[in-house]
Structure formats: C-alpha cells, structure tokens
Short mmCIF file of C-alpha atoms in Angstrom, two decimals:
data_model
loop_
_atom_site.label_atom_id
_atom_site.label_comp_id
_atom_site.label_asym_id
_atom_site.label_seq_id
_atom_site.Cartn_x
_atom_site.Cartn_y
_atom_site.Cartn_z
CA MET A 2 0.23 0.22 -0.17
CA LYS A 3 1.33 3.65 -0.91
CA ASN A 4 2.43 5.80 1.93
CA LEU A 5 -0.23 8.51 1.33
CA LYS A 6 -2.88 5.64 1.95
CA ILE A 7 -1.11 4.91 4.57
CA ARG A 8 -1.39 7.94 6.27
CA LYS A 9 -4.96 8.56 5.56
CA TYR A 10 -5.92 5.38 7.21
CA LEU A 11 -3.22 6.55 10.15
CA ASP A 12 -4.94 9.13 10.19
CA LEU A 13 -8.73 8.32 10.23
CA ALA A 14 -7.82 6.21 13.02
CA GLU A 15 -6.24 8.52 14.69
CA GLN A 16 -9.40 11.18 14.37
CA ILE A 17 -12.34 8.22 15.03
CA ILE A 18 -9.80 7.36 18.58
CA CYS A 19 -10.03 11.47 19.42
CA GLN A 20 -14.38 11.37 18.56
CA VAL A 21 -15.31 8.46 20.60
CA CYS A 22 -12.50 7.58 23.43
CA THR A 23 -13.49 10.84 25.13
CA GLN A 24 -13.50 11.15 28.83
CA ASN A 25 -16.96 11.16 28.83
CA ASN A 26 -17.85 8.20 27.28
CA LEU A 27 -15.26 6.24 29.29
CA ASN A 28 -17.11 7.53 32.23
CA SER A 29 -20.45 5.82 30.67
CA VAL A 30 -19.23 2.24 29.70
CA LYS A 31 -18.24 2.08 33.70
CA ASN A 32 -21.27 3.47 34.93
CA ALA A 33 -22.79 0.75 32.37
CA ILE A 34 -21.10 -1.64 33.75
CA LYS A 35 -22.36 -0.84 37.48
CA HIS A 36 -25.53 -0.72 36.52
CA LYS A 37 -26.28 -3.86 34.34
CA ASN A 38 -28.47 -4.95 36.54
CA ASP A 39 -31.32 -2.58 35.53
CA PHE A 40 -31.82 -2.75 32.14
CA GLN A 41 -34.01 -5.27 30.20
CA MET A 42 -31.51 -8.12 29.40
CA GLN A 43 -31.44 -11.15 26.62
CA CYS A 44 -28.62 -13.97 25.42
CA SER A 45 -27.37 -15.30 23.16
CA ARG A 46 -25.66 -18.52 22.36
CA GLY A 47 -22.90 -18.30 19.30
CA GLY A 48 -21.73 -16.10 17.16
CA LEU A 49 -18.65 -15.45 18.81
CA LEU A 50 -16.53 -15.05 15.58
CA VAL A 51 -18.80 -12.24 14.84
CA THR A 52 -18.80 -8.56 15.87
CA ARG A 53 -21.74 -8.62 18.43
CA GLY A 54 -23.18 -11.99 17.93
CA TYR A 55 -26.46 -12.08 17.48
CA TYR A 56 -26.87 -8.32 17.39
CA CYS A 57 -24.12 -7.07 14.78
CA PRO A 58 -23.96 -4.42 12.61
CA SER A 59 -23.05 -5.83 9.24
CA LEU A 60 -25.20 -7.49 7.20
CA VAL A 61 -22.17 -9.19 4.84
CA GLU A 62 -19.49 -10.42 7.46
CA GLU A 63 -20.47 -13.74 7.51
CA ILE A 64 -21.23 -13.43 4.64
CA LEU A 65 -17.50 -13.05 3.37
CA ILE A 66 -16.83 -15.10 6.15
CA THR A 67 -17.87 -18.45 5.42
CA ASN A 68 -17.53 -19.96 8.60
CA ALA A 69 -19.48 -17.66 11.95
CA ARG A 70 -22.39 -17.39 12.29
CA ARG A 71 -24.18 -14.59 14.60
CA GLY A 72 -25.78 -16.86 16.71
CA LYS A 73 -29.21 -17.44 18.10
CA LEU A 74 -31.16 -15.79 20.81
CA LEU A 75 -32.54 -17.82 23.45
CA ALA A 76 -36.13 -17.15 25.43
CA SER A 77 -34.05 -17.13 29.11
CA ASP A 78 -31.06 -17.22 30.32
CA THR A 79 -30.32 -20.88 30.85
CA LYS A 80 -28.05 -23.63 32.86
CA LYS A 81 -24.94 -23.41 30.60
CA ARG A 82 -24.59 -19.18 30.92
CA PRO A 83 -25.02 -18.29 27.08
CA ASP A 84 -21.74 -16.76 25.14
CA TYR A 85 -23.60 -12.22 25.15
CA TYR A 86 -26.17 -11.34 26.96
CA TYR A 87 -27.75 -7.77 25.77
CA TYR A 88 -28.55 -5.22 28.47
CA PHE A 89 -31.20 -2.43 26.88
CA ASP A 90 -32.22 1.08 28.70
CA ASN A 91 -36.04 2.12 27.02
CA ASP A 92 -35.40 -0.59 23.87
CA LYS A 93 -32.18 1.12 23.43
CA LEU A 94 -28.94 -1.67 23.53
CA VAL A 95 -26.36 0.45 25.78
CA LEU A 96 -24.25 -2.37 26.67
CA ILE A 97 -22.73 -6.55 25.52
CA GLN A 98 -21.08 -8.50 27.77
CA LYS A 99 -18.99 -11.56 25.63
CA ASN A 100 -18.41 -14.38 27.93
CA LEU A 101 -15.18 -16.30 26.76
CA ASP A 102 -14.72 -18.82 29.19
CA ASN A 103 -16.40 -19.34 32.98
CA GLU A 104 -13.94 -17.00 34.14
CA THR A 105 -13.08 -14.16 31.58
CA PHE A 106 -15.76 -11.89 29.35
CA ARG A 107 -15.80 -8.55 28.26
CA TYR A 108 -17.89 -5.88 27.62
CA GLU A 109 -18.70 -3.41 25.17
CA TRP A 110 -21.00 0.07 25.69
CA VAL A 111 -22.87 1.22 23.20
CA ASN A 112 -24.61 4.83 22.46
CA ARG A 113 -26.84 5.85 19.53
CA VAL A 114 -27.83 9.98 19.03
CA GLU A 115 -30.44 10.04 15.93
CA ASP A 116 -28.77 8.04 12.63
CA THR A 117 -25.01 7.35 14.75
CA GLU A 118 -24.22 4.35 17.01
CA ILE A 119 -21.29 4.56 18.60
CA SER A 120 -19.58 1.88 20.95
CA LEU A 121 -15.81 1.26 22.73
CA TYR A 122 -15.74 -2.60 23.03
CA MET A 123 -13.10 -2.80 26.62
CA GLU A 124 -10.31 -5.81 27.04
CA GLU A 125 -8.76 -5.19 30.62
CA ASN A 126 -9.57 -1.60 31.26
CA GLU A 127 -8.30 -0.75 27.50
CA VAL A 128 -10.04 0.43 24.48
CA ARG A 129 -9.99 -2.46 21.80
CA ARG A 130 -12.16 -1.90 19.05
CA ILE A 131 -15.15 0.68 18.08
CA ILE A 132 -17.70 1.15 16.10
CA ILE A 133 -19.49 3.56 13.91
CA SER A 134 -22.77 2.81 12.59
CA THR A 135 -24.57 5.77 10.25
CA TYR A 136 -28.34 4.76 9.35
CA ASP A 137 -30.97 6.89 7.48
CA GLY A 138 -33.43 5.54 9.77
CA ASN A 139 -33.04 1.56 9.73
CA ARG A 140 -31.04 1.64 6.75
CA ILE A 141 -27.75 0.73 7.85
CA ILE A 142 -25.85 3.51 5.32
CA GLU A 143 -22.16 2.48 6.97
CA ASN A 144 -19.77 1.00 9.51
CA ILE A 145 -16.76 1.35 10.21
CA PHE A 146 -15.11 -1.31 12.76
CA LEU A 147 -11.80 0.05 14.01
CA THR A 148 -9.44 -2.80 16.12
CA ILE A 149 -6.50 -1.76 17.84
CA PHE A 150 -3.29 -3.32 19.03
CA PHE A 151 -1.29 -0.59 19.94
CA SER A 152 0.04 2.88 18.43
CA ASN A 153 -0.14 2.56 14.56
CA CYS A 154 -1.19 -0.94 14.22
CA PHE A 155 -4.54 -1.57 13.28
CA ASP A 156 -7.28 -3.48 11.64
CA MET A 157 -10.28 -1.29 9.79
CA VAL A 158 -12.87 -2.35 8.00
CA LEU A 159 -15.28 0.23 6.28
CA GLU A 160 -18.75 -0.97 5.11
CA THR A 161 -20.88 1.71 2.31
CA TYR A 162 -23.99 0.32 2.08
CA SER A 163 -26.63 1.70 -1.26
CA TYR A 164 -30.33 1.02 -1.36
CA LYS A 165 -31.94 1.52 -4.52
CA GLU A 166 -35.87 1.45 -4.12
CA ASN A 167 -36.07 1.05 -0.23
CA LYS A 168 -33.12 -2.10 -1.51
CA LEU A 169 -29.87 -3.28 -0.83
CA VAL A 170 -28.49 -3.79 -3.92
CA SER A 171 -24.71 -3.24 -3.36
CA VAL A 172 -21.77 -3.42 -0.71
CA ILE A 173 -18.46 -1.99 -0.67
CA ARG A 174 -15.96 -3.64 2.39
CA LYS A 175 -12.84 -2.36 2.45
CA ASP A 176 -10.16 -4.94 4.68
CA VAL A 177 -7.77 -2.46 5.77
CA SER A 178 -4.31 -3.90 8.36
CA ILE A 179 -2.20 -1.92 9.11
CA PHE A 180 2.00 -2.12 10.19
CA ASN A 181 4.06 0.56 11.40
CA ASP A 182 4.86 1.53 7.76
CA THR A 183 3.31 -0.77 5.89
CA GLY A 184 -0.26 -0.93 4.90
CA ARG A 185 -2.83 -3.81 3.29
CA GLU A 186 -6.25 -3.07 1.87
CA GLU A 187 -8.10 -5.62 0.16
CA ILE A 188 -12.02 -4.61 -1.65
CA HIS A 189 -15.29 -6.36 -1.69
CA TYR A 190 -17.71 -5.40 -4.25
CA LEU A 191 -20.81 -7.75 -2.94
CA ASP A 192 -24.18 -7.28 -5.69
CA PHE A 193 -27.74 -8.69 -3.95
CA ILE A 194 -29.78 -9.68 -6.89
CA TYR A 195 -33.17 -10.14 -5.69
CA ASN A 196 -35.62 -13.27 -7.66
CA SER A 197 -39.12 -15.23 -5.97
CA ASP A 198 -37.56 -17.64 -4.19
CA ARG A 199 -34.17 -16.23 -2.71
CA LEU A 200 -31.97 -13.75 -2.16
CA LYS A 201 -28.63 -13.87 -4.45
CA CYS A 202 -25.23 -12.78 -3.53
CA PHE A 203 -22.26 -12.18 -6.00
CA VAL A 204 -18.19 -10.96 -4.91
CA ASN A 205 -16.53 -9.24 -7.76
CA GLY A 206 -18.79 -9.94 -10.46
CA LYS A 207 -18.57 -12.89 -10.31
CA THR A 208 -18.90 -15.62 -7.64
CA GLU A 209 -21.59 -16.44 -5.73
CA LEU A 210 -22.20 -16.33 -1.82
CA HIS A 211 -24.37 -18.13 0.25
CA ILE A 212 -26.11 -15.82 2.55
CA PRO A 213 -27.24 -17.39 6.20
CA PRO A 214 -31.30 -17.34 6.50
CA ILE A 215 -31.34 -14.84 9.52
CA VAL A 216 -29.05 -12.24 6.69
CA GLU A 217 -31.14 -12.93 4.41
CA GLY A 218 -34.37 -11.96 6.86
CA LEU A 219 -32.27 -8.54 7.59
CA ILE A 220 -31.70 -8.00 3.92
CA THR A 221 -36.27 -7.95 2.77
CA GLY A 222 -37.21 -7.50 6.20
CA LYS A 223 -38.96 -11.58 5.67
CA GLN A 224 -37.48 -13.76 8.69
CA LYS A 225 -37.40 -17.40 7.73
CA THR A 226 -38.71 -20.31 8.96
CA VAL A 227 -37.13 -21.94 11.98
CA LYS A 228 -36.38 -25.50 11.21
CA LYS A 229 -37.09 -28.52 13.42
CA PRO A 230 -33.86 -29.97 15.51
CA LEU A 231 -31.55 -31.53 13.78
CA CYS A 232 -31.36 -34.94 13.96
CA LYS A 233 -28.95 -37.23 12.38
CA THR A 234 -31.11 -38.89 9.20
CA ASP A 235 -30.43 -35.07 8.24
CA ILE A 236 -27.24 -35.81 8.40
CA SER A 237 -26.89 -38.96 7.50
CA LYS A 238 -29.49 -37.78 3.96
CA ALA A 239 -26.77 -35.15 3.23
CA LEU A 240 -23.40 -37.85 3.99
CA LYS A 241 -25.32 -40.44 1.42
CA ASN A 242 -26.46 -37.70 -1.49
CA ALA A 243 -22.00 -35.86 -1.23
CA VAL A 244 -21.03 -40.37 -1.27
CA THR A 245 -23.17 -41.20 -4.17
CA SER A 246 -21.77 -37.77 -6.03
CA TRP A 247 -18.20 -39.46 -5.83
CA LYS A 248 -16.58 -41.07 -9.30
CA ASN A 249 -13.02 -42.00 -7.42
CA GLU A 250 -13.25 -46.12 -7.52
CA ASN A 251 -9.86 -45.12 -5.30
CA ILE A 252 -10.84 -43.75 -2.75
CA TYR A 253 -9.78 -45.78 0.94
CA ALA A 254 -11.00 -42.82 3.93
CA ILE A 255 -13.59 -40.01 4.58
CA SER A 256 -13.29 -37.72 5.94
CA VAL A 257 -15.87 -35.58 8.42
CA PHE A 258 -14.33 -32.73 9.37
CA ILE A 259 -15.99 -30.53 12.34
CA ASN A 260 -14.21 -27.60 13.67
CA HIS A 261 -15.21 -25.91 16.98
CA SER A 262 -14.46 -22.18 19.24
CA GLY A 263 -15.51 -23.81 22.54
CA ASP A 264 -19.25 -24.91 21.96
CA GLU A 265 -19.49 -23.49 18.49
CA VAL A 266 -19.47 -25.70 15.10
CA THR A 267 -17.02 -22.78 12.98
CA ASP A 268 -16.83 -26.16 9.82
CA PHE A 269 -19.02 -28.52 9.37
CA ALA A 270 -17.81 -30.39 6.31
CA ILE A 271 -17.26 -33.97 4.04
CA SER A 272 -14.64 -34.54 2.34
CA PHE A 273 -12.70 -38.15 0.67
CA ASN A 274 -9.23 -39.28 0.11
CA THR A 275 -7.44 -41.52 -2.29
CA GLU A 276 -4.70 -44.35 -3.36
CA GLU A 277 -2.79 -42.34 -4.86
CA HIS A 278 1.02 -40.62 -3.52
CA GLN A 279 -0.38 -41.78 -0.18
CA VAL A 280 2.11 -43.65 1.90
CA GLY A 281 3.54 -43.46 5.31
CA GLU A 282 1.86 -40.16 7.40
CA GLU A 283 0.62 -39.07 4.38
CA ARG A 284 -2.30 -41.19 4.49
CA TRP A 285 -3.94 -40.80 7.46
CA ASN A 286 -2.89 -37.08 8.33
CA TYR A 287 -5.97 -34.98 6.90
CA ALA A 288 -3.13 -31.95 6.41
CA PHE A 289 -2.12 -34.21 3.64
CA TRP A 290 -5.79 -34.85 1.55
CA ASN A 291 -6.84 -33.61 -0.76
CA GLN A 292 -9.89 -32.07 0.83
CA GLU A 293 -11.89 -31.33 -2.74
CA GLU A 294 -14.44 -30.78 0.72
CA LYS A 295 -18.49 -31.05 0.31
CA ASP A 296 -19.63 -28.01 2.56
CA LEU A 297 -22.72 -29.25 5.27
CA MET A 298 -22.76 -26.33 7.37
CA TYR A 299 -26.36 -25.20 5.27
CA LEU A 300 -27.53 -27.71 8.04
CA LEU A 301 -26.95 -25.75 11.08
CA GLU A 302 -28.51 -22.84 9.58
CA GLU A 303 -31.37 -21.46 12.30
CA ARG A 304 -30.35 -24.36 14.18
CA GLU A 305 -29.31 -24.72 17.76
CA THR A 306 -26.29 -27.76 17.69
CA ASP A 307 -22.93 -27.39 19.83
CA TRP A 308 -20.24 -28.88 19.21
CA LYS A 309 -20.00 -31.94 20.96
CA LYS A 310 -23.90 -32.53 20.21
CA LEU A 311 -23.30 -32.93 15.73
CA LEU A 312 -19.92 -35.36 16.24
CA GLU A 313 -22.87 -37.47 19.10
CA LEU A 314 -25.73 -37.27 15.75
CA THR A 315 -22.74 -37.34 13.56
CA SER A 316 -21.46 -40.53 15.04
CA SER A 317 -24.32 -42.25 15.06
CA ALA A 318 -26.18 -41.26 11.91
CA VAL A 319 -21.83 -43.57 9.82
CA ARG A 320 -23.01 -46.03 12.66
CA LYS A 321 -26.13 -46.44 10.92
CA LEU A 322 -24.92 -45.93 7.47
CA GLN A 323 -21.90 -48.48 7.85
CA GLU A 324 -24.02 -50.80 9.22
CA ASP A 325 -27.08 -51.10 6.34
CA GLY A 326 -23.24 -51.68 4.33
CA PHE A 327 -24.60 -48.21 2.76
CA PHE A 328 -20.48 -47.30 1.70
CA LYS A 329 -19.99 -51.10 1.15
CA LYS A 330 -22.29 -51.19 -1.92
CA VAL A 331 -21.26 -47.35 -3.35
CA PHE A 332 -17.54 -48.50 -2.91
CA GLY A 333 -17.24 -52.12 -3.17
CA LYS A 334 -14.64 -52.58 0.25
CA ASP A 335 -15.09 -51.51 3.73
CA ILE A 336 -14.27 -47.86 4.36
CA ALA A 337 -13.08 -46.25 7.06
CA VAL A 338 -15.13 -42.80 8.54
CA ILE A 339 -13.43 -40.87 10.00
CA ILE A 340 -15.17 -37.81 12.10
CA HIS A 341 -12.38 -35.28 13.73
CA GLY A 342 -11.17 -31.50 14.39
CA TYR A 343 -7.50 -30.21 13.21
CA GLU A 344 -6.21 -31.59 16.95
CA TYR A 345 -8.54 -35.10 16.65
CA GLU A 346 -9.62 -34.85 20.19
CA ASP A 347 -10.11 -37.74 22.41
CA ILE A 348 -14.51 -36.91 21.82
CA GLU A 349 -14.35 -37.35 18.18
CA LEU A 350 -11.79 -40.13 18.30
CA GLU A 351 -14.80 -41.72 20.56
CA ALA A 352 -17.44 -40.51 17.82
CA THR A 353 -14.42 -42.24 15.49
CA ARG A 354 -14.31 -45.50 17.18
CA ASN A 355 -18.48 -45.55 17.30
CA ALA A 356 -19.25 -44.58 13.61
CA ASN A 357 -16.82 -47.84 12.41
CA PRO A 358 -18.18 -50.68 14.47
CA ASN A 359 -16.93 -53.42 12.24
CA GLY A 360 -13.33 -52.64 12.47
CA GLN A 361 -13.05 -49.90 9.09
CA ALA A 362 -11.03 -47.38 10.94
CA GLU A 363 -8.64 -49.85 12.63
CA GLU A 364 -6.19 -48.69 10.31
CA PHE A 365 -6.99 -45.17 11.44
CA PHE A 366 -6.32 -45.84 14.52
CA ASP A 367 -2.80 -47.83 14.15
CA ALA A 368 -1.11 -44.96 12.39
CA LEU A 369 -2.49 -42.47 14.47
CA LYS A 370 -0.52 -44.25 17.83
CA ASN A 371 3.19 -43.55 15.76
CA TYR A 372 1.85 -39.79 15.50
CA ARG A 373 0.25 -38.42 18.28
#
C-alpha cells in the first residue's frame, strides 16, 4: 500500500479514537457496567467469531467469513451460560457482555444519538475496538470497525451500503491492516439480486456467496421459518448425497471435518482421500489430504446444535450407514469414516470408533499411535 493511503488510514484511525475515546464516554462505559442489572436483558448463544454476535451491525460479515455465524437469541438464561448478554434501556442497546470462558468476559458499550451509533469494546480496561455506524432510520448506511493493537498498528473495516427502491443492492467493504509503515487493503464489491424464490449475492461481479437465512431476513425484512432441531436423519441424507456424487474408485477413507470454537461449530464438511501417492504419515494425516470438501454448514442454519451434540449425531448417522452396508455398496469395499477436527481430540476419536463398528477405521487408529 502506498504511503499516501497508509497516511490516510492512520489519520482516520486517529480521528476516530479522538472522537469516541472521550473521558465522558469512558465514564459512561463504567457506569453502564456498574448498573447493568437495572437494564432489560437478552442473551444469545453462538456468534463468538462475529462482531457482537446476534446484534452484529454488519449485514455482510458472515457472508464473506463463511465459517462465522451470529448465533441465536435464547428465550431465557439457561443452565449453561450464554455467549452474550445484551442489555437494553428503553429498547435501546446500551451494553454487551461477551463471555469467553467461565472466568473471563468483555464489555462493549453502545450509544446511539439520532442516526449515528458509536461503541467502545473494552478488554482489561483498555479500548480494543471502536465501531461507528451510520443509519438512515433503520437502514444501515455505513460501518467503520477499528480494532486497535497498539500505536500505529490496527485493523480497519469500512462498509458502505447502497439502496435502490428501498432494497439493498450493493455493499463495498474495505479490509485494511496497518502495521507501522506497511499496510494492506483488500476491497470486496458485493451485489444483491432479488428474485421470487431467494436473494442472491455475488462478490466482485462473479462468485456467488451463500447468504445465511438470518441475514437474508434482515436484508429483505422477511423472516425465515425456524427449522426443526437437527437429527441424525438429516445428517445421514446429506452424507449419502455427497458420497453418491463421488466417482473416484480409489477412495479409501472419508473425512467428516467438524471444527469448533468452544461449543460453537465453525466448520462442518465432508471430503475423501484416494490411494494415489498416499503412503506413511500422509495416508492418515488430514493435513496431506486432497480436501475437496462439500460444505455441510447449511444443515446448522437456524438450528441450535453445539459441537458435542453434532459429534454425537454425526457418529450415530455414520454408524447406521456402516451397519446398513451403504459405503460398501457404493465403493465395493469397507471404507473408514473419520470424524475429527484439527487436533483429533479424544471425544472425536470416540465418535470415530463408534461410527465404524466393524473395525473399518482400525488402520487409522494404528497409524495414529505413531504420530501423536
């Protein structure tokens, strides 16, 4: 990035910090935290990878970041602590409590005056993120997200929304990273096309992106019907559809990849590996696999299923397919189905063993002993 542009973003960051990090606003943060029990409260689960979770001010963040979801509002506080608490004063959001683990949480103070909303996200009494959102009534016009690391080192996201006949038609999103005298700027152009059955989104004029149902509802004003809880039959059907679409006769193993952040599922996909050039560690190490994945995250949309529950359902679905001889019919031989994330955690290995009741995955477990 040219020095002129870096200087522009440095100046903008300084302007935002001076505008928002006033002593009056910092005092308001402390006061809101002190009196949070006086406010009306809502809570949500999921969305830890999305700014503010359910009440994310961006309409495109989880469209571009495909492994992120904003989560779901809960009817009430539950025995298991929610990931977010939202505090309202006369229907106006004033404070957000983000729970990171059993001992740690962060606060974001929000203040809206007319059509401008500002927020301060605090971490150990330090300002780490500032958001400025501009509205036209209820329509978002612009977002600026500034994440501060230390002096002259920050990330900035700038979003500009355009409307036609009261419909969102395009968004320009700039992702900027500045590290002292160096910088990176990436620009995404998103176009929205409306038709009778669904809303479509294209990035940079060519690639279609998936729009999560909750985001489509926010954009169109039409809320999607909430689906029934996820069951193993849903997973079994999706796995069968994926597997029967594969043609390669040299497939010897199937990966069901379930990655997570805490309880939240961030990736859910199925892929396979073939015999070609797979020897030694490469044969059973997912890092060396082809990884031509079919994304299964659509199964989780508008469904509250945490990581451990998804492992359990997937293991049961695969086991039933193994017992019915489905994989053997498709491939003419036994196939190992490995259910895992990046770390091959004990609970994932247990799910894999349960899913392969007739020893289909024993070669995998034998190989694992040598590489753990």
